[in-house]
Structures are given as structure tokens and as C-alpha cells.
Amino acid sequence: MPDDAPAALVDQRGHVLVITLNRPHAMNAVNAELSELVGTALDRAEQDPETRVVVLTGAGERAFCAGADLKAVSRGESLAAPGHEDWGFAGYVRHPISKPTIAAVNGFALGGGTELALASDLVVAAESAKFGLPEVKRGLFAAAGGVFRLPRQIPQKIAMEMMFTGEPLDAARAATLGLVNHVVADADVLTEALALAEKIAANAPLAVQASKRVALGIVDGAISAEDSDWDSTRENAVGVMTSEDVREGTTAFVEKRAPVWQAK
């Protein structure tokens, strides 16, 4: 992958817009460039009457998205799209549009990768896909919607165990719990996601979009019912993100060693 390759690719396929996270060398970890490109693509999809469905996937075979680029975090870099911090992680998790979104999950979808799946309307997963919120293993927590969306989309006690231990679920278990719509062979994940997208696109677009807005409570590009959840997340993130533990966690990751926690 050339160093100057864009961090995300956008491909219009008829009525379906495909967004590909394009940092396979970093397991499609999110940085500011990726966030800007994804968020801009979502705006394009929302404004284009010919686009009826968005499919989000990852380049390469190893990962859909491994979450935040911890090397960028350790350097003190922002992961947000410049000037569009309100879009949230990857330009996606706080950027609801009226067009249905499908996550085509290939390989690992850990941390922010799982949060991208949680922010999507539907999920088609490869058999090898893994979902999890391992942030606590690095001194972080799932502040991109994971801490409140996961307990609403799967049984609460399973969600709490995932958040407390950082341990992942495989695709089959995720489907059983309702986190995933379809599990398919690894080679077929994008093909099956596109087939599902075409099935949706064959329906009346205004009716589909109205259904989504009402179901999720989307008004003026936001889900107001989640406002208090985001406020609580932000308040708690201050203490976590300014702690010695978060610095230790990210440094230990870069140095490839076990972290030594101080609880401060």
C-alpha cells in the first residue's frame, strides 16, 4: 500500500455507495484523515438522491477496523475530522444519515471497529470476524458509543462482561446475540453486503428513509435520545483520558510490553 494512498476509498455502485477503510497496513485503524474522508462520504450519500444505501467495509483480509490508531494517540494527535469533531469517531459514529448503512465486517472489528458496527443499521460479518471492546486493556474506554450502544443491542450482562474484560466475540456468537444480521464465508462478505444493499435499494427510498428516521429518532442529522449518553461519556472520558494509566497503556502498546497500572 503506497504511503500516499488515501485512508478511505469511495466507490459509487449504482444506488449503493461503498466506503472502504483503506489502511490495511495498520489494520484500518482510524486517524484524522480517515475520519474526514468517511464523514465527507456520508454527507455525499445523504445529499445525493441517487444513493439509497451505504456499505462500510475494510481493505485487506486481516481487519475491518482495529479501532483507534494508538500510535497517533501516543503522539498526541487528534483522530477527529478537522472542523467536524461533531461527526465522532471515524467521521461515522455521531453522523447518522437517513440512508441505511451496512457494515461489511471482514476480520477483526475491535474497539472502534465494533463501535462502527454498533453505529451501522445492519451488519454482515465474515466467519472470521471478531467483535470486542478491548479499550480497558490499554487504559481507555469505549467512548465512541460502545459503552451505551452495546448494552442496548445485546443482552446487558453479556455486554458488561465484554466491556469489563475486553474479551471478544466471534461472528457466530455475535449473530446469536443479535449484533450481526448475517454470517457468511470470508470471501463473500462484501458480495453479500452488496446483495442486501440492492434488496433495500429496490424499495421506495423515501419510505425506507422515513422508517429509519422514525426508528432511530433522527432529527436534523442527530439522535437526540442519545444526547445524555454522549454527555455522560464526555464527562467520564475527561478523567480517563487525562490519567497516568492512559499514558501507560498507549506507551506499553507501542513498546509491546504489559502495562503497569497505577489507578491514577
CSV table of C-alpha atoms in Angstrom, one decimal:
chain,number,residue,atom,x,y,z
A,1,MET,CA,0.0,0.0,0.0
A,2,PRO,CA,1.6,3.3,-1.1
A,3,ASP,CA,2.3,5.8,1.7
A,4,ASP,CA,0.2,8.4,-0.2
A,5,ALA,CA,-2.8,6.1,-0.7
A,6,PRO,CA,-6.0,7.7,0.7
A,7,ALA,CA,-7.1,6.5,4.1
A,8,ALA,CA,-10.6,5.7,2.8
A,9,LEU,CA,-11.9,4.9,-0.7
A,10,VAL,CA,-15.3,5.8,-2.0
A,11,ASP,CA,-17.0,3.9,-4.8
A,12,GLN,CA,-20.5,4.5,-6.2
A,13,ARG,CA,-22.1,1.3,-7.4
A,14,GLY,CA,-25.5,2.3,-8.8
A,15,HIS,CA,-27.7,3.2,-5.8
A,16,VAL,CA,-25.1,1.9,-3.3
A,17,LEU,CA,-22.1,3.9,-2.0
A,18,VAL,CA,-19.3,1.7,-0.8
A,19,ILE,CA,-16.8,3.3,1.7
A,20,THR,CA,-13.6,1.3,2.2
A,21,LEU,CA,-11.4,2.0,5.2
A,22,ASN,CA,-8.0,1.9,3.4
A,23,ARG,CA,-5.2,1.5,6.0
A,24,PRO,CA,-4.6,-2.3,5.8
A,25,HIS,CA,-1.0,-1.9,6.9
A,26,ALA,CA,-2.4,-0.6,10.2
A,27,MET,CA,-5.4,-2.9,10.3
A,28,ASN,CA,-7.5,0.0,9.2
A,29,ALA,CA,-7.0,1.9,12.4
A,30,VAL,CA,-8.6,5.3,12.5
A,31,ASN,CA,-6.7,8.5,12.1
A,32,ALA,CA,-7.8,12.1,11.3
A,33,GLU,CA,-7.6,11.6,7.5
A,34,LEU,CA,-9.8,8.5,7.6
A,35,SER,CA,-12.3,10.3,9.7
A,36,GLU,CA,-12.5,13.2,7.3
A,37,LEU,CA,-12.9,11.0,4.2
A,38,VAL,CA,-15.6,8.8,5.8
A,39,GLY,CA,-17.6,11.8,7.1
A,40,THR,CA,-17.4,13.6,3.8
A,41,ALA,CA,-18.6,10.4,2.0
A,42,LEU,CA,-21.6,10.2,4.4
A,43,ASP,CA,-22.5,13.8,3.6
A,44,ARG,CA,-22.3,13.0,-0.1
A,45,ALA,CA,-24.5,10.0,0.4
A,46,GLU,CA,-27.1,11.9,2.3
A,47,GLN,CA,-27.3,14.7,-0.2
A,48,ASP,CA,-27.3,12.5,-3.3
A,49,PRO,CA,-30.9,11.4,-4.2
A,50,GLU,CA,-29.4,8.5,-6.3
A,51,THR,CA,-27.7,7.0,-3.3
A,52,ARG,CA,-30.0,4.8,-1.3
A,53,VAL,CA,-27.7,2.6,0.8
A,54,VAL,CA,-24.2,2.9,2.2
A,55,VAL,CA,-21.9,-0.1,2.7
A,56,LEU,CA,-18.8,0.4,5.0
A,57,THR,CA,-16.0,-2.2,4.8
A,58,GLY,CA,-12.3,-2.5,5.4
A,59,ALA,CA,-9.4,-3.1,3.0
A,60,GLY,CA,-7.4,-6.3,3.2
A,61,GLU,CA,-8.2,-9.6,4.8
A,62,ARG,CA,-7.0,-9.1,8.4
A,63,ALA,CA,-9.3,-6.4,9.8
A,64,PHE,CA,-12.5,-4.4,9.2
A,65,CYS,CA,-11.1,-1.8,11.7
A,66,ALA,CA,-8.8,-2.3,14.7
A,67,GLY,CA,-10.1,0.9,16.3
A,68,ALA,CA,-8.1,4.0,17.1
A,69,ASP,CA,-4.6,4.4,15.7
A,70,LEU,CA,-2.9,4.1,19.1
A,71,LYS,CA,0.4,5.3,17.7
A,72,ALA,CA,-1.2,8.5,16.6
A,73,VAL,CA,-2.8,8.8,20.1
A,74,SER,CA,0.6,8.2,21.7
A,75,ARG,CA,1.9,11.2,19.7
A,76,GLY,CA,-0.9,13.4,20.9
A,77,GLU,CA,-2.7,13.6,17.6
A,78,SER,CA,-6.4,14.1,17.2
A,79,LEU,CA,-8.3,11.3,15.4
A,80,ALA,CA,-11.3,13.6,14.6
A,81,ALA,CA,-12.0,15.0,11.2
A,82,PRO,CA,-10.6,18.6,11.2
A,83,GLY,CA,-13.5,21.0,11.7
A,84,HIS,CA,-16.0,18.2,12.1
A,85,GLU,CA,-15.4,16.9,15.6
A,86,ASP,CA,-19.2,16.5,15.9
A,87,TRP,CA,-19.1,13.6,13.4
A,88,GLY,CA,-17.5,11.5,16.1
A,89,PHE,CA,-15.1,8.6,15.8
A,90,ALA,CA,-14.1,7.8,12.2
A,91,GLY,CA,-16.5,10.6,11.0
A,92,TYR,CA,-19.2,8.0,11.5
A,93,VAL,CA,-20.5,7.1,15.0
A,94,ARG,CA,-22.2,10.5,15.6
A,95,HIS,CA,-23.1,11.1,12.0
A,96,PRO,CA,-26.4,9.4,11.4
A,97,ILE,CA,-27.9,9.8,7.9
A,98,SER,CA,-31.3,8.8,6.7
A,99,LYS,CA,-29.9,6.3,4.2
A,100,PRO,CA,-29.5,2.8,5.6
A,101,THR,CA,-25.9,1.8,6.5
A,102,ILE,CA,-24.5,-1.7,6.3
A,103,ALA,CA,-21.2,-2.7,7.9
A,104,ALA,CA,-19.5,-5.5,5.9
A,105,VAL,CA,-17.1,-6.8,8.6
A,106,ASN,CA,-14.1,-8.7,7.4
A,107,GLY,CA,-11.7,-9.9,10.1
A,108,PHE,CA,-11.1,-8.0,13.3
A,109,ALA,CA,-13.6,-5.3,14.4
A,110,LEU,CA,-12.1,-4.4,17.8
A,111,GLY,CA,-12.6,-1.3,19.9
A,112,GLY,CA,-13.7,1.4,17.5
A,113,GLY,CA,-14.3,-1.3,14.9
A,114,THR,CA,-17.1,-2.7,17.0
A,115,GLU,CA,-18.4,0.8,17.6
A,116,LEU,CA,-18.6,1.3,13.8
A,117,ALA,CA,-20.7,-1.8,13.6
A,118,LEU,CA,-22.9,-0.6,16.5
A,119,ALA,CA,-23.4,2.7,14.7
A,120,SER,CA,-24.5,0.8,11.5
A,121,ASP,CA,-28.1,-0.2,10.8
A,122,LEU,CA,-27.1,-3.7,9.6
A,123,VAL,CA,-24.1,-5.9,9.9
A,124,VAL,CA,-22.9,-8.7,7.5
A,125,ALA,CA,-19.9,-10.4,9.1
A,126,ALA,CA,-17.3,-12.8,7.7
A,127,GLU,CA,-17.0,-16.1,9.6
A,128,SER,CA,-13.5,-14.9,10.8
A,129,ALA,CA,-14.9,-11.6,12.2
A,130,LYS,CA,-14.2,-10.8,15.8
A,131,PHE,CA,-16.1,-8.1,17.8
A,132,GLY,CA,-15.0,-6.6,21.1
A,133,LEU,CA,-14.2,-3.6,23.2
A,134,PRO,CA,-10.6,-4.1,24.4
A,135,GLU,CA,-10.1,-0.4,25.4
A,136,VAL,CA,-9.8,-1.2,29.1
A,137,LYS,CA,-6.7,-3.3,28.3
A,138,ARG,CA,-5.0,0.0,27.2
A,139,GLY,CA,-6.2,2.4,29.8
A,140,LEU,CA,-9.1,3.6,27.6
A,141,PHE,CA,-12.8,3.0,27.5
A,142,ALA,CA,-15.3,2.6,24.6
A,143,ALA,CA,-16.1,6.3,24.3
A,144,ALA,CA,-17.3,6.2,20.7
A,145,GLY,CA,-20.7,5.0,21.6
A,146,GLY,CA,-19.8,1.5,22.7
A,147,VAL,CA,-20.5,1.8,26.4
A,148,PHE,CA,-24.2,2.7,25.8
A,149,ARG,CA,-25.0,1.1,22.5
A,150,LEU,CA,-23.6,-2.3,23.2
A,151,PRO,CA,-25.9,-3.0,26.2
A,152,ARG,CA,-28.9,-1.9,24.1
A,153,GLN,CA,-28.1,-4.2,21.2
A,154,ILE,CA,-27.2,-7.4,23.0
A,155,PRO,CA,-28.2,-8.7,26.5
A,156,GLN,CA,-26.8,-6.3,29.1
A,157,LYS,CA,-24.9,-8.8,31.2
A,158,ILE,CA,-23.0,-10.1,28.1
A,159,ALA,CA,-22.3,-6.5,27.1
A,160,MET,CA,-21.0,-5.7,30.6
A,161,GLU,CA,-18.7,-8.7,30.6
A,162,MET,CA,-17.3,-7.7,27.2
A,163,MET,CA,-16.6,-4.1,28.4
A,164,PHE,CA,-15.1,-5.2,31.7
A,165,THR,CA,-12.8,-8.0,30.4
A,166,GLY,CA,-12.1,-6.7,26.9
A,167,GLU,CA,-12.5,-10.2,25.5
A,168,PRO,CA,-14.0,-10.6,22.0
A,169,LEU,CA,-17.0,-12.4,20.5
A,170,ASP,CA,-16.7,-14.5,17.3
A,171,ALA,CA,-19.1,-13.9,14.4
A,172,ALA,CA,-21.4,-16.8,15.2
A,173,ARG,CA,-21.8,-15.8,18.8
A,174,ALA,CA,-22.4,-12.2,17.8
A,175,ALA,CA,-25.1,-13.3,15.4
A,176,THR,CA,-26.8,-15.4,18.1
A,177,LEU,CA,-26.9,-12.3,20.4
A,178,GLY,CA,-28.3,-10.1,17.6
A,179,LEU,CA,-25.3,-7.9,17.0
A,180,VAL,CA,-24.9,-9.4,13.5
A,181,ASN,CA,-27.6,-9.9,10.8
A,182,HIS,CA,-25.8,-12.4,8.6
A,183,VAL,CA,-22.6,-14.5,8.9
A,184,VAL,CA,-21.0,-15.5,5.6
A,185,ALA,CA,-17.8,-17.0,4.2
A,186,ASP,CA,-14.9,-14.7,4.4
A,187,ALA,CA,-14.6,-14.4,0.6
A,188,ASP,CA,-18.3,-13.4,0.3
A,189,VAL,CA,-18.7,-10.7,2.9
A,190,LEU,CA,-18.7,-7.7,0.6
A,191,THR,CA,-20.7,-9.6,-2.1
A,192,GLU,CA,-23.4,-10.5,0.4
A,193,ALA,CA,-23.5,-7.0,1.9
A,194,LEU,CA,-24.0,-5.5,-1.6
A,195,ALA,CA,-26.8,-8.0,-2.3
A,196,LEU,CA,-28.5,-6.9,0.9
A,197,ALA,CA,-28.0,-3.3,-0.1
A,198,GLU,CA,-29.5,-3.9,-3.5
A,199,LYS,CA,-32.5,-5.6,-1.9
A,200,ILE,CA,-33.0,-2.4,0.2
A,201,ALA,CA,-32.4,-0.1,-2.7
A,202,ALA,CA,-35.2,-1.9,-4.7
A,203,ASN,CA,-37.7,-0.4,-2.2
A,204,ALA,CA,-39.2,3.0,-2.2
A,205,PRO,CA,-36.3,5.2,-1.0
A,206,LEU,CA,-38.4,7.9,0.8
A,207,ALA,CA,-40.3,5.3,2.7
A,208,VAL,CA,-37.1,3.5,3.7
A,209,GLN,CA,-35.5,6.7,4.9
A,210,ALA,CA,-38.6,7.8,6.8
A,211,SER,CA,-38.6,4.4,8.5
A,212,LYS,CA,-35.0,4.8,9.6
A,213,ARG,CA,-35.5,8.4,10.9
A,214,VAL,CA,-38.5,7.4,13.0
A,215,ALA,CA,-37.0,4.2,14.3
A,216,LEU,CA,-33.8,5.9,15.5
A,217,GLY,CA,-35.3,9.3,16.2
A,218,ILE,CA,-33.1,11.1,13.7
A,219,VAL,CA,-33.8,14.9,13.5
A,220,ASP,CA,-31.5,17.3,11.7
A,221,GLY,CA,-28.7,14.8,11.5
A,222,ALA,CA,-28.7,13.8,15.2
A,223,ILE,CA,-30.3,11.3,17.5
A,224,SER,CA,-31.5,13.4,20.4
A,225,ALA,CA,-32.3,10.4,22.6
A,226,GLU,CA,-28.5,9.8,22.8
A,227,ASP,CA,-27.6,13.3,23.9
A,228,SER,CA,-27.4,12.5,27.6
A,229,ASP,CA,-25.4,9.3,26.8
A,230,TRP,CA,-22.8,11.4,24.9
A,231,ASP,CA,-22.7,14.0,27.7
A,232,SER,CA,-22.0,11.3,30.3
A,233,THR,CA,-19.4,9.7,28.0
A,234,ARG,CA,-17.6,13.0,27.6
A,235,GLU,CA,-17.7,13.7,31.4
A,236,ASN,CA,-16.2,10.3,32.2
A,237,ALA,CA,-13.7,10.5,29.4
A,238,VAL,CA,-12.0,13.6,30.9
A,239,GLY,CA,-10.8,11.6,33.9
A,240,VAL,CA,-9.8,8.6,31.9
A,241,MET,CA,-8.1,10.4,29.1
A,242,THR,CA,-6.0,12.6,31.4
A,243,SER,CA,-4.9,9.8,33.7
A,244,GLU,CA,-1.5,8.3,34.1
A,245,ASP,CA,-3.0,5.0,33.2
A,246,VAL,CA,-3.9,6.0,29.7
A,247,ARG,CA,-0.4,7.3,29.0
A,248,GLU,CA,1.0,4.0,30.4
A,249,GLY,CA,-1.5,1.9,28.3
A,250,THR,CA,-0.7,3.6,25.0
A,251,THR,CA,3.1,3.6,25.7
A,252,ALA,CA,3.0,0.0,26.7
A,253,PHE,CA,1.2,-0.8,23.4
A,254,VAL,CA,3.8,1.0,21.3
A,255,GLU,CA,6.7,-0.6,23.3
A,256,LYS,CA,5.0,-4.1,23.0
A,257,ARG,CA,5.0,-4.8,26.8
A,258,ALA,CA,2.5,-5.4,29.5
A,259,PRO,CA,1.2,-2.1,31.1
A,260,VAL,CA,1.7,-1.4,34.8
A,261,TRP,CA,-1.5,0.3,36.2
A,262,GLN,CA,-1.5,2.9,38.9
A,263,ALA,CA,-5.2,3.7,39.1
A,264,LYS,CA,-4.5,7.3,38.8
